[in-house]
Amino acid sequence: MGEYTNNKEINNIKKNFFLNTKSPAFAESLRYCEKVANSNANVLLIGESGTGKEVASQYIHACSPRASNNMVTVNCSAFTETLLESELFGYEQGAFTGALKSKKGKFELAHEGTLFLDEIGDTSLLTQVKLLRVIETKEFERIGSNTPMLIDFRLICATNNDLEENILNNTFREDFFFRISTIAIRIPPLRERKEDLMDMVQFFLKQACVENKCEISYIEPEVNEFLYNYDYPGNIRELKNTIDRLVVLSENGIIRKDDLPILYAIGKHKSGFSTNRFESIVPLKDFRKDTETKYLQWVLDEVNGNVAEASRRLDISTRQLFNKINEYGLQK
Ligand SMILES: Nc1ncnc2c1ncn2[C@@H]1O[C@H](COP(=O)(O)OP(=O)(O)OP(=O)(O)O)[C@@H](O)[C@H]1O
């Protein structure tokens, strides 16, 4: 990290996030982040949903000479193909119906800073071609303009997809993959970082107590045992949410084991599959739609509206889930 060690941004990140790791696997990821920070190399962060890839991208930016400039984040799975392009490239007034004023895109906003493209595996092949050109030439035009603009940005991408498999399936371009992954850094899942678990529990407990203006004086041993042994498919995001809920459910400063089954039973009960009492006979397609709507809304609520995580756990693509969200009018 050289001359940038201990600057304000790094200290802020270290204060707000748990980075003081005892896990050799995560320590190695952090070491890579620090090493690449000084360079301009394109970085690809790989890891399951909720492992902290976005946090790692912020850490790289904070450790880099660009730390005092913008870090611009775009969640590629949150937009349709055309919306993503206007978000990235910006547009001129009148470029398309509805373009009443010209607008800067994220490339421009990231000038001299860092551009973080999250869920890069969800971009279409056409968008990948367009991105490849900008990454190679550092030049782009706003939609509706012929004037090229030169930009200087450091690119960080993240994915929880297996991009090599996507290349084999022809949904991800190989040339684009090589271009964005000059340095690939894996962020390990929480179940491979058991050394950090109980320190993290304390870290999130402290945060939750501040947020909820309460104190926890005792945690029953079975709760700690559960927290240590659980597998966390949703990784750090799930641990943080679990602690938040336990703090909310606590009484008189005590987190009791009885709160755990309630916590996990709610999920099972609310999914609505436990009942076989129906009120009337309806066409099967209406029943399917109704059940699917309720179930998907429940899943989205469970993961706090995180579409990437929901689609991973539902084992469908984010694009499929977005189509369902639009079709059924679901809330994220
Ligand atoms: N080291 C950490 N310390 C504290 N909180 C963390 C840490 N890493 C991640 N988190 C928290 O966990 C949640 C998920 O983190 P983040 O968004 O960085 O994960 P991700 O891998 O990018 O997830 P996704 O693939 O779903 O986008 C966030 O609420 C974040 O604040």
Coordinates of C-alpha atoms and ligand atoms in Angstrom, one line a residue:
M1 CA 0.0 0.0 0.0
G2 CA 3.1 2.2 0.4
E3 CA 2.4 5.9 0.8
Y4 CA -1.4 5.5 1.0
T5 CA -1.3 3.4 4.2
N6 CA -3.4 4.9 7.0
N7 CA -5.1 7.5 4.9
K8 CA -8.6 8.5 5.9
E9 CA -10.5 6.3 3.5
I10 CA -8.7 3.1 4.6
N11 CA -9.3 3.9 8.2
N12 CA -13.0 4.5 7.5
I13 CA -13.3 1.2 5.8
K14 CA -11.5 -0.6 8.6
K15 CA -13.8 1.1 11.1
N16 CA -17.0 0.2 9.3
F17 CA -16.2 -3.2 8.2
F18 CA -14.6 -6.3 9.7
L19 CA -11.2 -6.6 8.0
N20 CA -9.1 -7.6 11.0
T21 CA -9.1 -11.2 9.9
K22 CA -7.6 -14.4 11.5
S23 CA -8.5 -16.4 8.4
P24 CA -5.5 -17.2 6.2
A25 CA -7.8 -17.5 3.1
F26 CA -9.4 -14.0 3.6
A27 CA -6.0 -12.5 4.7
E28 CA -4.7 -13.6 1.3
S29 CA -7.6 -12.0 -0.5
L30 CA -7.0 -8.7 1.4
R31 CA -3.3 -8.9 0.6
Y32 CA -4.1 -9.2 -3.1
C33 CA -6.4 -6.2 -2.9
E34 CA -3.7 -4.1 -1.3
K35 CA -1.1 -5.3 -3.9
V36 CA -3.2 -4.5 -6.9
A37 CA -4.5 -1.2 -5.5
N38 CA -1.4 0.8 -6.6
S39 CA -1.7 -0.5 -10.2
N40 CA -4.2 0.2 -12.9
A41 CA -4.9 -3.5 -13.5
N42 CA -8.4 -4.6 -14.2
V43 CA -9.6 -6.7 -11.2
L44 CA -12.2 -9.4 -11.1
L45 CA -13.6 -10.3 -7.7
I46 CA -15.1 -13.8 -7.6
G47 CA -17.1 -15.2 -4.8
E48 CA -20.5 -16.3 -3.6
S49 CA -23.3 -13.8 -3.0
G50 CA -22.8 -11.9 0.3
T51 CA -19.1 -12.7 0.8
G52 CA -18.1 -9.0 0.6
K53 CA -17.0 -8.5 -3.0
E54 CA -18.4 -4.9 -3.0
V55 CA -16.7 -4.3 0.3
A56 CA -13.4 -5.6 -1.2
S57 CA -13.9 -3.3 -4.2
Q58 CA -14.2 -0.3 -1.8
Y59 CA -11.1 -1.4 0.0
I60 CA -9.1 -1.6 -3.3
H61 CA -10.3 1.9 -4.1
A62 CA -9.5 3.2 -0.7
C63 CA -5.9 1.8 -0.9
S64 CA -5.4 3.2 -4.4
P65 CA -3.9 6.5 -5.5
R66 CA -7.5 7.2 -6.8
A67 CA -8.9 7.2 -3.3
S68 CA -9.7 10.9 -3.2
N69 CA -11.7 10.6 -6.5
N70 CA -15.0 9.0 -7.3
M71 CA -15.8 5.3 -6.9
V72 CA -18.8 4.6 -9.1
T73 CA -20.8 1.4 -8.7
V74 CA -23.2 -0.1 -11.2
N75 CA -25.2 -3.3 -10.5
C76 CA -25.4 -4.7 -14.0
S77 CA -28.2 -7.1 -13.1
A78 CA -30.5 -4.3 -12.0
F79 CA -31.0 -3.0 -15.5
T80 CA -32.3 -4.2 -18.9
E81 CA -29.8 -4.1 -21.7
T82 CA -30.8 -0.7 -23.1
L83 CA -31.1 0.9 -19.6
L84 CA -27.7 -0.4 -18.6
E85 CA -26.2 1.1 -21.7
S86 CA -27.7 4.5 -21.1
E87 CA -26.6 4.3 -17.4
L88 CA -23.0 3.5 -18.5
F89 CA -22.6 5.7 -21.5
G90 CA -25.0 8.5 -20.7
Y91 CA -26.9 10.2 -23.5
E92 CA -27.5 13.4 -25.4
Q93 CA -30.8 15.3 -25.3
G94 CA -33.2 13.8 -27.9
A95 CA -31.1 10.6 -28.3
F96 CA -34.3 8.6 -27.8
T97 CA -37.9 9.2 -26.7
G98 CA -37.8 10.4 -23.1
A99 CA -34.2 11.8 -23.3
L100 CA -35.4 15.3 -22.4
K101 CA -32.0 16.4 -21.1
S102 CA -28.5 15.1 -21.7
K103 CA -27.1 13.0 -18.9
K104 CA -23.6 11.9 -17.9
G105 CA -23.0 8.1 -17.8
K106 CA -21.2 6.2 -15.1
F107 CA -18.0 6.1 -17.3
E108 CA -17.8 9.9 -17.2
L109 CA -18.6 10.0 -13.5
A110 CA -15.8 7.5 -12.8
H111 CA -13.2 9.7 -14.5
E112 CA -9.9 9.6 -12.6
G113 CA -11.6 7.2 -10.1
T114 CA -12.8 3.6 -10.0
L115 CA -15.7 2.0 -11.8
F116 CA -17.1 -1.0 -10.1
L117 CA -19.3 -3.3 -12.3
D118 CA -21.2 -5.7 -10.0
E119 CA -22.8 -8.9 -11.3
I120 CA -20.8 -8.5 -14.6
G121 CA -21.9 -12.1 -15.5
D122 CA -25.4 -10.8 -16.1
T123 CA -24.5 -8.5 -18.9
S124 CA -25.7 -9.5 -22.4
L125 CA -23.2 -10.5 -25.2
L126 CA -23.9 -7.2 -27.0
T127 CA -23.2 -5.1 -23.9
Q128 CA -20.0 -7.1 -23.4
V129 CA -18.8 -6.1 -26.9
K130 CA -19.5 -2.5 -26.2
L131 CA -17.8 -2.6 -22.8
L132 CA -14.8 -4.4 -24.3
R133 CA -14.3 -1.5 -26.7
V134 CA -14.4 1.1 -23.9
I135 CA -12.1 -0.9 -21.7
E136 CA -9.5 -1.3 -24.4
T137 CA -9.6 2.2 -25.8
K138 CA -10.7 4.2 -22.7
E139 CA -12.8 6.0 -25.2
F140 CA -16.6 6.2 -25.6
E141 CA -19.4 8.3 -27.0
R142 CA -22.6 9.2 -25.2
I143 CA -25.7 7.7 -26.8
G144 CA -26.8 10.0 -29.6
S145 CA -23.4 11.7 -29.9
N146 CA -20.5 11.2 -32.4
T147 CA -17.9 12.9 -30.2
P148 CA -15.6 10.5 -28.5
M149 CA -14.6 11.2 -24.9
L150 CA -11.4 10.0 -23.4
I151 CA -11.7 8.6 -19.8
D152 CA -9.3 7.4 -17.2
F153 CA -10.7 4.9 -14.8
R154 CA -9.7 1.7 -12.9
L155 CA -12.1 -1.1 -13.5
I156 CA -13.2 -3.6 -10.9
C157 CA -15.8 -6.2 -11.8
A158 CA -17.5 -8.8 -9.5
T159 CA -19.4 -11.9 -10.1
N160 CA -20.9 -14.8 -8.3
N161 CA -21.4 -16.8 -11.6
D162 CA -19.0 -19.3 -12.9
L163 CA -17.8 -17.2 -15.9
E164 CA -15.8 -20.1 -17.3
E165 CA -19.0 -22.2 -17.5
N166 CA -20.8 -19.2 -19.0
I167 CA -18.0 -19.0 -21.7
L168 CA -18.7 -22.7 -22.5
N169 CA -22.4 -22.0 -22.7
N170 CA -21.7 -19.0 -25.0
T171 CA -23.3 -16.5 -22.7
F172 CA -20.0 -14.8 -21.8
R173 CA -17.3 -13.7 -24.3
E174 CA -13.9 -15.2 -23.7
D175 CA -12.0 -12.1 -24.9
F176 CA -14.1 -9.9 -22.5
F177 CA -13.3 -12.4 -19.7
F178 CA -9.6 -12.1 -20.3
R179 CA -9.8 -8.4 -20.5
I180 CA -11.6 -7.8 -17.2
S181 CA -9.7 -10.4 -15.2
T182 CA -6.0 -9.3 -15.4
I183 CA -6.0 -10.0 -11.7
A184 CA -8.7 -12.3 -10.3
I185 CA -9.2 -12.3 -6.6
R186 CA -11.4 -14.9 -4.8
I187 CA -13.3 -13.9 -1.7
P188 CA -13.9 -17.0 0.3
P189 CA -17.3 -18.0 1.6
L190 CA -18.0 -17.5 5.3
R191 CA -18.0 -21.3 6.0
E192 CA -14.3 -21.3 5.0
R193 CA -13.6 -18.6 7.5
K194 CA -14.7 -20.2 10.8
E195 CA -11.7 -18.5 12.5
D196 CA -13.4 -15.2 12.1
L197 CA -16.9 -16.2 13.0
M198 CA -17.2 -15.4 16.6
D199 CA -15.3 -12.1 16.2
M200 CA -17.7 -11.2 13.5
V201 CA -20.6 -12.1 15.7
Q202 CA -19.3 -9.6 18.2
F203 CA -18.6 -7.0 15.5
F204 CA -22.2 -7.2 14.2
L205 CA -23.7 -7.4 17.7
K206 CA -22.0 -4.1 18.6
Q207 CA -23.3 -2.5 15.4
A208 CA -26.8 -3.9 15.9
C209 CA -26.8 -2.7 19.6
V210 CA -25.9 0.9 18.5
E211 CA -28.5 0.8 15.8
N212 CA -31.2 -0.5 18.1
K213 CA -30.0 1.5 21.1
C214 CA -29.8 -1.5 23.3
E215 CA -27.3 -3.6 25.2
I216 CA -26.8 -7.4 25.1
S217 CA -25.4 -8.7 28.4
Y218 CA -25.8 -12.5 27.8
I219 CA -26.0 -14.9 24.9
E220 CA -27.1 -18.4 25.7
P221 CA -24.3 -20.9 24.8
E222 CA -26.6 -22.8 22.4
V223 CA -27.0 -19.6 20.3
N224 CA -23.2 -19.3 19.9
E225 CA -23.0 -23.0 19.1
F226 CA -25.6 -22.5 16.4
L227 CA -24.0 -19.4 15.0
Y228 CA -20.6 -21.2 14.9
N229 CA -21.8 -24.4 13.2
Y230 CA -24.3 -22.9 10.7
D231 CA -23.2 -22.9 7.1
Y232 CA -24.4 -19.4 6.0
P233 CA -25.3 -20.0 2.3
G234 CA -26.0 -16.2 2.3
N235 CA -22.5 -15.6 3.8
I236 CA -21.7 -12.3 5.6
R237 CA -25.0 -10.8 4.5
E238 CA -26.9 -13.6 6.2
L239 CA -24.8 -13.5 9.4
K240 CA -25.4 -9.8 9.7
N241 CA -29.1 -10.1 9.2
T242 CA -29.3 -13.0 11.6
I243 CA -27.6 -11.0 14.3
D244 CA -29.8 -8.0 13.6
R245 CA -32.9 -10.2 14.1
L246 CA -31.5 -11.8 17.3
V247 CA -30.9 -8.4 18.8
V248 CA -34.4 -7.2 17.9
L249 CA -35.9 -10.4 19.4
S250 CA -33.8 -10.1 22.6
E251 CA -35.4 -9.3 25.9
N252 CA -33.7 -7.7 28.9
G253 CA -30.4 -7.8 27.1
I254 CA -30.5 -11.6 26.7
I255 CA -30.3 -13.6 23.5
R256 CA -32.0 -16.9 24.2
K257 CA -31.8 -20.2 22.3
D258 CA -35.6 -20.1 22.1
D259 CA -35.3 -17.2 19.6
L260 CA -33.4 -19.4 17.1
P261 CA -36.2 -22.0 16.3
I262 CA -38.7 -19.1 16.1
L263 CA -36.4 -17.3 13.7
Y264 CA -36.0 -20.3 11.4
A265 CA -39.5 -21.6 11.8
I266 CA -41.0 -18.3 10.6
G267 CA -39.3 -18.9 7.2
K268 CA -40.7 -22.4 6.9
H269 CA -44.2 -21.4 8.0
K270 CA -44.5 -18.3 5.8
S271 CA -43.6 -20.2 2.6
G272 CA -47.2 -21.4 2.6
F273 CA -46.6 -25.0 1.6
S274 CA -47.6 -26.4 5.0
T275 CA -51.4 -26.1 4.3
N276 CA -53.5 -28.3 2.2
R277 CA -56.8 -26.5 2.9
F278 CA -58.0 -24.8 -0.3
E279 CA -61.0 -22.6 -0.7
S280 CA -62.1 -23.0 -4.3
I281 CA -61.1 -24.7 -7.5
V282 CA -59.4 -22.4 -9.9
P283 CA -57.6 -22.9 -13.2
L284 CA -54.2 -24.5 -12.6
K285 CA -52.4 -21.6 -14.3
D286 CA -54.1 -19.1 -11.9
F287 CA -53.1 -21.2 -8.9
R288 CA -49.5 -21.5 -10.2
K289 CA -49.3 -17.8 -10.7
D290 CA -50.7 -17.0 -7.3
T291 CA -48.4 -19.4 -5.5
E292 CA -45.4 -18.3 -7.4
T293 CA -46.1 -14.6 -6.7
K294 CA -46.4 -15.2 -2.9
Y295 CA -43.4 -17.5 -2.8
L296 CA -41.1 -15.1 -4.8
Q297 CA -42.3 -12.1 -2.7
W298 CA -41.4 -14.1 0.4
V299 CA -38.0 -15.0 -0.9
L300 CA -37.3 -11.4 -1.9
D301 CA -38.3 -10.2 1.6
E302 CA -36.1 -12.9 3.2
V303 CA -33.0 -11.7 1.3
N304 CA -33.8 -8.0 1.8
G305 CA -34.6 -7.5 -1.9
N306 CA -31.2 -8.7 -3.1
V307 CA -32.1 -10.1 -6.5
A308 CA -28.7 -11.7 -7.1
E309 CA -28.9 -13.7 -3.9
A310 CA -32.6 -14.6 -4.5
S311 CA -31.9 -15.9 -8.0
R312 CA -28.9 -17.9 -6.7
R313 CA -30.9 -19.6 -4.0
L314 CA -33.8 -20.1 -6.4
D315 CA -31.4 -21.5 -8.9
I316 CA -32.7 -19.3 -11.7
S317 CA -30.9 -16.6 -13.6
T318 CA -31.2 -13.0 -12.4
R319 CA -32.7 -12.1 -15.8
Q320 CA -35.5 -14.8 -15.2
L321 CA -36.1 -13.4 -11.8
F322 CA -36.3 -9.8 -13.1
N323 CA -38.9 -10.9 -15.6
K324 CA -41.0 -12.5 -12.8
I325 CA -40.6 -9.3 -10.7
N326 CA -41.9 -7.2 -13.6
E327 CA -44.6 -9.8 -14.6
Y328 CA -46.0 -10.2 -11.0
G329 CA -45.3 -6.6 -9.8
L330 CA -43.2 -7.9 -6.9
Q331 CA -41.6 -5.5 -4.4
K332 CA -37.8 -5.6 -3.9
Ligands
LIG1 N1 -15.8 -7.5 6.0 C1 -17.1 -7.1 6.2 N2 -17.4 -6.5 7.4 C2 -18.6 -6.1 7.7 N3 -19.7 -6.3 6.9 C3 -19.4 -6.9 5.7 C4 -18.1 -7.3 5.3 N4 -18.2 -7.9 4.1 C5 -19.5 -7.8 3.7 N5 -20.2 -7.2 4.7 C6 -21.7 -6.9 4.7 O1 -22.3 -8.0 4.1 C7 -23.3 -7.6 3.1 C8 -22.9 -8.2 1.7 O2 -21.7 -7.6 1.3 P1 -21.3 -7.2 -0.2 O3 -22.5 -6.5 -0.9 O4 -20.0 -6.6 -0.3 O5 -21.3 -8.7 -0.8 P2 -21.2 -9.2 -2.3 O6 -20.3 -10.4 -2.3 O7 -20.9 -8.0 -3.2 O8 -22.7 -9.7 -2.5 P3 -23.5 -9.9 -3.9 O9 -22.7 -10.9 -4.7 O10 -24.8 -10.4 -3.5 O11 -23.6 -8.5 -4.6 C9 -23.3 -6.1 3.2 O12 -24.3 -5.7 4.1 C10 -22.0 -5.7 3.7 O13 -22.0 -4.5 4.4

